[in-house]
Short mmCIF file of C-alpha atoms and ligand atoms in Angstrom, two decimals:
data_model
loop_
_atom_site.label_atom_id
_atom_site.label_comp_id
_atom_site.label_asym_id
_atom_site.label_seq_id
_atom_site.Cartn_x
_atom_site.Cartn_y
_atom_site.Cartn_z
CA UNK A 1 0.00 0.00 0.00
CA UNK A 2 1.31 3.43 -0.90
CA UNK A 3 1.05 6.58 0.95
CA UNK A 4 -1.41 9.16 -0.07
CA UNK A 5 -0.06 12.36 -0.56
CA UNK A 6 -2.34 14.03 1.93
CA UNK A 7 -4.78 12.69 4.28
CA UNK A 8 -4.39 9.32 5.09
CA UNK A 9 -0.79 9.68 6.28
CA UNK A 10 -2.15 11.90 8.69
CA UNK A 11 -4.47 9.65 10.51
CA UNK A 12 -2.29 7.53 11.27
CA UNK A 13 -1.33 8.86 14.21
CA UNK A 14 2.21 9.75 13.89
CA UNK A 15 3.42 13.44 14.07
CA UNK A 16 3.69 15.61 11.05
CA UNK A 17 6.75 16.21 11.23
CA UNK A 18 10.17 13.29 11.97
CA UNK A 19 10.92 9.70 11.01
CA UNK A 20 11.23 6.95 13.69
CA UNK A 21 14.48 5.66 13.84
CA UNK A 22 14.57 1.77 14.32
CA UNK A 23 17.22 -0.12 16.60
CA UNK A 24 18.76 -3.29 15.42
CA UNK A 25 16.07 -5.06 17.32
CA UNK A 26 13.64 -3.30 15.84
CA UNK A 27 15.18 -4.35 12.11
CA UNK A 28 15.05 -8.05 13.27
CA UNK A 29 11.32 -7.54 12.95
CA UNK A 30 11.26 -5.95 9.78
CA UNK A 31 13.55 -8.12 7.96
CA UNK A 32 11.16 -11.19 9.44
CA UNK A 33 7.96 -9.13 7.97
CA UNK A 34 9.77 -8.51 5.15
CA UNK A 35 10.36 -12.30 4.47
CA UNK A 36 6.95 -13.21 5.16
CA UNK A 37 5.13 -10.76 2.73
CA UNK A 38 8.07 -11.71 -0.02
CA UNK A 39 7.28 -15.07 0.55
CA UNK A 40 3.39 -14.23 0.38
CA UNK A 41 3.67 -11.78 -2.76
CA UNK A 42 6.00 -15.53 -4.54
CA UNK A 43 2.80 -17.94 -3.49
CA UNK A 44 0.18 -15.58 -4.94
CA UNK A 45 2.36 -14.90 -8.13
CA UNK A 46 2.63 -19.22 -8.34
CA UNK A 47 -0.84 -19.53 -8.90
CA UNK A 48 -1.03 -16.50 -11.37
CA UNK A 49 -2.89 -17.86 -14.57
CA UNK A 50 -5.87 -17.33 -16.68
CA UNK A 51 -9.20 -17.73 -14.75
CA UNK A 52 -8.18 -16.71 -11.03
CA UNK A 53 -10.15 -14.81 -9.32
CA UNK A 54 -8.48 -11.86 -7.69
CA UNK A 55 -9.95 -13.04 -4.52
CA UNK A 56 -8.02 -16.74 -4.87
CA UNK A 57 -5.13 -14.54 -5.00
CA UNK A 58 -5.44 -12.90 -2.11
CA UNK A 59 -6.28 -15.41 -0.33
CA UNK A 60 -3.13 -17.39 -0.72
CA UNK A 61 -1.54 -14.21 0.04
CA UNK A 62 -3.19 -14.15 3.69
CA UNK A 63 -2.90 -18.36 4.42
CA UNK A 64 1.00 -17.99 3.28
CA UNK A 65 0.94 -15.03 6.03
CA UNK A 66 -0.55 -16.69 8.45
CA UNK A 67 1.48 -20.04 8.38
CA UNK A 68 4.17 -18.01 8.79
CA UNK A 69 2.84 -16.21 12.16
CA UNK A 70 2.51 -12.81 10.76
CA UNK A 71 -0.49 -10.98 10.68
CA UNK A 72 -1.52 -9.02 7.38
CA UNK A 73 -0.69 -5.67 7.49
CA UNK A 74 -3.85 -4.35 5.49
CA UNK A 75 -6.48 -6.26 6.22
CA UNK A 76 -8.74 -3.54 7.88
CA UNK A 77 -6.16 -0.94 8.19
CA UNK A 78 -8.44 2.41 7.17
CA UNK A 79 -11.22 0.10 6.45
CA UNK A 80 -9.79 -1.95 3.60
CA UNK A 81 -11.43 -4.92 3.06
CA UNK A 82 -8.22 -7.54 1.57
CA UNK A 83 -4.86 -9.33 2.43
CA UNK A 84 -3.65 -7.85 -0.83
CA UNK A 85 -4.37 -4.35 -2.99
CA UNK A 86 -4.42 -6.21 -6.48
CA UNK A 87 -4.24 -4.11 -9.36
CA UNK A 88 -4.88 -4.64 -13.19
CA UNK A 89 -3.80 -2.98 -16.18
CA UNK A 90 -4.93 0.54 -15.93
CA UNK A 91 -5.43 0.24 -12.52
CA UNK A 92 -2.46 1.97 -10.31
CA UNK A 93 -2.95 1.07 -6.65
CA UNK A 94 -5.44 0.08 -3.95
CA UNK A 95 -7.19 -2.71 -6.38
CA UNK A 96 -10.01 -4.64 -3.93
CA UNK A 97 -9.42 -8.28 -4.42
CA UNK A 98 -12.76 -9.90 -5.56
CA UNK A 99 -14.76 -11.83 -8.14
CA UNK A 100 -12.53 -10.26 -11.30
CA UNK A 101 -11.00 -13.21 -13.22
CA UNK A 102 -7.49 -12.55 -14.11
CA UNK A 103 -7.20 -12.76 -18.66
CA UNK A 104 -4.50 -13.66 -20.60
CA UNK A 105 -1.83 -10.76 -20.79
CA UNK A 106 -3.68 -8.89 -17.76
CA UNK A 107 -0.39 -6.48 -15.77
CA UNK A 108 -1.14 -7.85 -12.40
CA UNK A 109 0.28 -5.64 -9.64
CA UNK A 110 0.35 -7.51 -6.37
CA UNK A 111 0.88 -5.07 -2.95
CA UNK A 112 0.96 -6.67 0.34
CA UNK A 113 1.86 -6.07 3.65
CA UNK A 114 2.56 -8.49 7.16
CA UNK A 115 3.27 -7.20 10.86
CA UNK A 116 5.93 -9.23 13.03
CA UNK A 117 5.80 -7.89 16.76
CA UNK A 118 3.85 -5.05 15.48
CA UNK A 119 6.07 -3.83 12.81
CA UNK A 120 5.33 -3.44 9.58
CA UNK A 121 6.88 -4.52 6.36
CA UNK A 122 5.18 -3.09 2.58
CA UNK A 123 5.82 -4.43 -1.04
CA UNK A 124 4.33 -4.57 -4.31
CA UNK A 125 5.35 -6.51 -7.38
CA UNK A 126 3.89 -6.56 -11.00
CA UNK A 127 3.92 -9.01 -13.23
CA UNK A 128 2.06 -10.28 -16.28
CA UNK A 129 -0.25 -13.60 -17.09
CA UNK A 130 0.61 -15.75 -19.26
CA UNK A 131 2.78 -14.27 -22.28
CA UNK A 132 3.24 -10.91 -21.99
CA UNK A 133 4.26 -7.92 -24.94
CA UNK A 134 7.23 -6.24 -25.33
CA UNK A 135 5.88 -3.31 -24.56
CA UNK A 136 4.44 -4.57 -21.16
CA UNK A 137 8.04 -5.81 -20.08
CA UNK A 138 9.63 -2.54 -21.01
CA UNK A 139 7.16 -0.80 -18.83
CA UNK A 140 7.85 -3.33 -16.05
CA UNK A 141 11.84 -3.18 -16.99
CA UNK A 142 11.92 0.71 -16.16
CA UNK A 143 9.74 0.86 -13.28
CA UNK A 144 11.77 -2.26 -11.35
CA UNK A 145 14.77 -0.38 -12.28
CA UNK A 146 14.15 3.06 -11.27
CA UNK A 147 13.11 1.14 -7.48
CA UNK A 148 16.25 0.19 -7.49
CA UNK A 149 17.94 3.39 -8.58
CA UNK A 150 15.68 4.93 -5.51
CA UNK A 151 17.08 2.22 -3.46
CA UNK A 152 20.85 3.60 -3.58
CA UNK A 153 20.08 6.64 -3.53
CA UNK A 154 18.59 5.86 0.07
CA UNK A 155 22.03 6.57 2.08
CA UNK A 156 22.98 8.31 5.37
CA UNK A 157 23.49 12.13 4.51
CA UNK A 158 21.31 12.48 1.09
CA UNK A 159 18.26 13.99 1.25
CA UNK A 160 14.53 12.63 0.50
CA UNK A 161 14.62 14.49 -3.18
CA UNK A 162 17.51 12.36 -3.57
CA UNK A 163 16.11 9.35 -3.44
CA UNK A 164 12.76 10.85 -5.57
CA UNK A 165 14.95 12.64 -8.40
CA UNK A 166 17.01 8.89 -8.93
CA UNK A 167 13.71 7.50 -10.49
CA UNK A 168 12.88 10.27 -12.07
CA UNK A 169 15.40 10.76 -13.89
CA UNK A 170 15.17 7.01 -14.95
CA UNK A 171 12.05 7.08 -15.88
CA UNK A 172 11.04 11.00 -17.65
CA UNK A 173 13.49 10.44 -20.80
CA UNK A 174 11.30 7.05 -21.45
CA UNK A 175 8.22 8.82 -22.24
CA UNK A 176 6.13 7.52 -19.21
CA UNK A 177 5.26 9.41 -16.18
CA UNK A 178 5.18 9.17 -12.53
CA UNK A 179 2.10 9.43 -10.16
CA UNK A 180 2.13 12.03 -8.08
CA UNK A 181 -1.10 12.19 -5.88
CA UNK A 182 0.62 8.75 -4.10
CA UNK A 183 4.00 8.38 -2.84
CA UNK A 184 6.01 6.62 -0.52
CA UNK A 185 6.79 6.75 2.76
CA UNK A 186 8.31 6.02 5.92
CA UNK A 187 7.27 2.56 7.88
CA UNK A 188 7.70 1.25 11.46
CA UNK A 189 4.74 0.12 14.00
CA UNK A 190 2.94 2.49 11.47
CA UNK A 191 2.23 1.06 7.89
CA UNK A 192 3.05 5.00 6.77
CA UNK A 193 4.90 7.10 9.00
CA UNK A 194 6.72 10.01 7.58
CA UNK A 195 8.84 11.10 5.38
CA UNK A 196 6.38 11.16 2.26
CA UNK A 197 8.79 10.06 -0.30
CA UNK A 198 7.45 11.31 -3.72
CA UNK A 199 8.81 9.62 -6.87
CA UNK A 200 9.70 12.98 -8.31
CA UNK A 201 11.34 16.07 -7.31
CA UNK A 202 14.99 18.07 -7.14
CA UNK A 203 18.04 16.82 -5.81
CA UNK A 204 19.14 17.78 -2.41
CA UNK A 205 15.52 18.89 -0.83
CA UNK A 206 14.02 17.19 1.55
CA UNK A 207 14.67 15.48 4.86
CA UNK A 208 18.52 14.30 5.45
CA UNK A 209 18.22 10.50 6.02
CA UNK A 210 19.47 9.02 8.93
CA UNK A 211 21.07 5.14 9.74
CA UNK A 212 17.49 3.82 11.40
CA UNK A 213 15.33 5.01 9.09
CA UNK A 214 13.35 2.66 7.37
CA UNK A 215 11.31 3.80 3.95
CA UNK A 216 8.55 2.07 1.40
CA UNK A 217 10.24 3.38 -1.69
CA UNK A 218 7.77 2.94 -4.63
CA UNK A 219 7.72 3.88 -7.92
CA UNK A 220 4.20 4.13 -9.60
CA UNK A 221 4.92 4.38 -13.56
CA UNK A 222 2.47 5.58 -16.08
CA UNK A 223 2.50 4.43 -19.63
CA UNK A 224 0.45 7.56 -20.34
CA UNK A 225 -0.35 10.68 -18.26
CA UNK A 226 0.87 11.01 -14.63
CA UNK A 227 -3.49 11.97 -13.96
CA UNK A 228 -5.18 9.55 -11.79
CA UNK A 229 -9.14 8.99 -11.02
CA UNK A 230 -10.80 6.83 -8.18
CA UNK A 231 -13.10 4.31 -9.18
CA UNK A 232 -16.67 4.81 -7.16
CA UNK A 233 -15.46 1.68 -4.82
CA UNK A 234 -13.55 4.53 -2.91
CA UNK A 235 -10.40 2.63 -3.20
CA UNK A 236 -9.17 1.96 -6.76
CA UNK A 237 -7.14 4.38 -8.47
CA UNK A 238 -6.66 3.79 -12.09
CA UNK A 239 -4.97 6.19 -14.60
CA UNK A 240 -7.11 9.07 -16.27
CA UNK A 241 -6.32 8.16 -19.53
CA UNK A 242 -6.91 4.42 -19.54
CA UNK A 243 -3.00 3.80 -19.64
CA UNK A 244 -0.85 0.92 -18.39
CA UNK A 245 0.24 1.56 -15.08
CA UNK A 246 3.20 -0.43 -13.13
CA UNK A 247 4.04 -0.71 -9.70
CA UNK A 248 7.32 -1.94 -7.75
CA UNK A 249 7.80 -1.80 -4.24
CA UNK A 250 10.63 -2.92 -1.44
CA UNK A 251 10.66 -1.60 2.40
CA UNK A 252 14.59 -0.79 2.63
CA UNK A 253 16.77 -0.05 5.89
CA UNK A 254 18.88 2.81 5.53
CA UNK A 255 21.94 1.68 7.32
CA UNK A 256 26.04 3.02 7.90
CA UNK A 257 26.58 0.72 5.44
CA UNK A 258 24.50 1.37 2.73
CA UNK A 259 20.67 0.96 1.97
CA UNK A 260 19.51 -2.80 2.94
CA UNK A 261 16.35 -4.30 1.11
CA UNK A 262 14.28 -5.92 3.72
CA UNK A 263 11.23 -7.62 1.65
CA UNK A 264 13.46 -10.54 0.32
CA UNK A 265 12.82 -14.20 1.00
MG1 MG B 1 2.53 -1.14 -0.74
MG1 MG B 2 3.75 1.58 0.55
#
């Protein structure tokens, strides 16, 4: 799940203003909840074909949770109804898993979340059914890599515009465009906790990051116009224009040494 760039950061309780900064302790957790919703996000993925239901997919999302002894992180957070936001195609973020069968070629965003001793770990993948286009991989090519681009940018002393200019500048010169109304974000015992972390923006502004800091860096990549709308279901968010949109997430661990991905198996 991705930050919104106003309200809903807000009500979750943190102040306005300062990240948490995690102890090593602390990181144990994360890395755990990291494994467990990388492992989830792989299980759903496995039974990615023709003819799911969104809803099968979330729920062996929330069983491969489970058996692991985390909790899902979204499930009810703000209301939302789902393990999983599952988004398709044209839809961005915040997709409620349901009765939609998946088709041949669909761009299947999977973002997912699990608590371990009541910290939170966020991710989202994307991915295609079946055989996919050329174009669909290239979409999915530049967004993974500009994640990762964020990702070392996300070292002690640069600044929050540094890690949001790093996929910018990936991405711009391709043609597609970035969301801006959702952004990333900071993540502890909160699911979103500040900094926001937009995807876009000017080197050196921004908070300095700090070793403790822990940040949901995630790039939302239009294949059309950086617009979005929100479907009357209150939750999905799908791109004005129609357009592909792509989603890649990781929670990371800014450390001494370097940024450290936690959401790996
Ligand atoms: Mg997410
Ligand atoms: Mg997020």
């Amino acid at each position: 799940m991705n930050g919104e760039s106003t309200p809903r950061i807000a009500a979750s309780g943190n102040p306005a203003s300062g990240a948490t900064l995690k102890s090593s302790r602390d990181l144990e957790s994360m890395r755990e909840a990291g494994r467990i919703v990388a492992f989830a996000v792989r299980k759903a993925f496995e039974a990615l074909e023709q003819g799911i239901a969104t809803r099968e997919l979330d729920d062996i999302a929330r069983r491969a949770i489970e058996l692991e002894g985390a909790k899902p992180g979204f499930l009810g957070l703000y209301g939302f109804p789902a393990t999983a936001c599952i988004s398709i195609n044209e839809e961005i973020v915040h997709g409620i898993p349901g009765d939609r069968v998946v088709q041949m070629g669909d761009l299947v965003t999977l973002d997912c979340g699990a608590i371990v001793d009541g910290y939170n770990s966020d991710y989202a993948v994307t991915q295609v059914a079946g055989s996919s286009s050329s174009e669909k991989n290239y979409l999915i090519d530049i967004t993974l890599e500009s994640l990762e681009m964020g990702i070392k940018a996300a070292r002690p002393g640069n600044r929050v515009g540094d890690i949001s200019n790093a996929i910018e500048s990936h991405v711009l010169p391709k043609s597609y465009e970035l969301v801006r109304e959702y952004v990333g974000h900071g993540i502890g015992k909160d699911l979103h906790e500040p900094p926001q972390i937009p995807n876009f923006g000017p080197v050196g502004h921004g908070l300095e990051l700090r070793a403790g800091m822990v940040l949901a860096i995630e790039p939302m990549v239009n294949a059309g116009g950086w617009k979005t709308r929100m479907l009357d279901d209150g939750w999905t968010v799908v791109t004005e224009d129609g357009a592909l949109s792509c989603h890649f997430e990781h929670t990371v661990a800014i450390t001494e040494d370097g940024p450290i991905v936690l959401t790996v198996e």
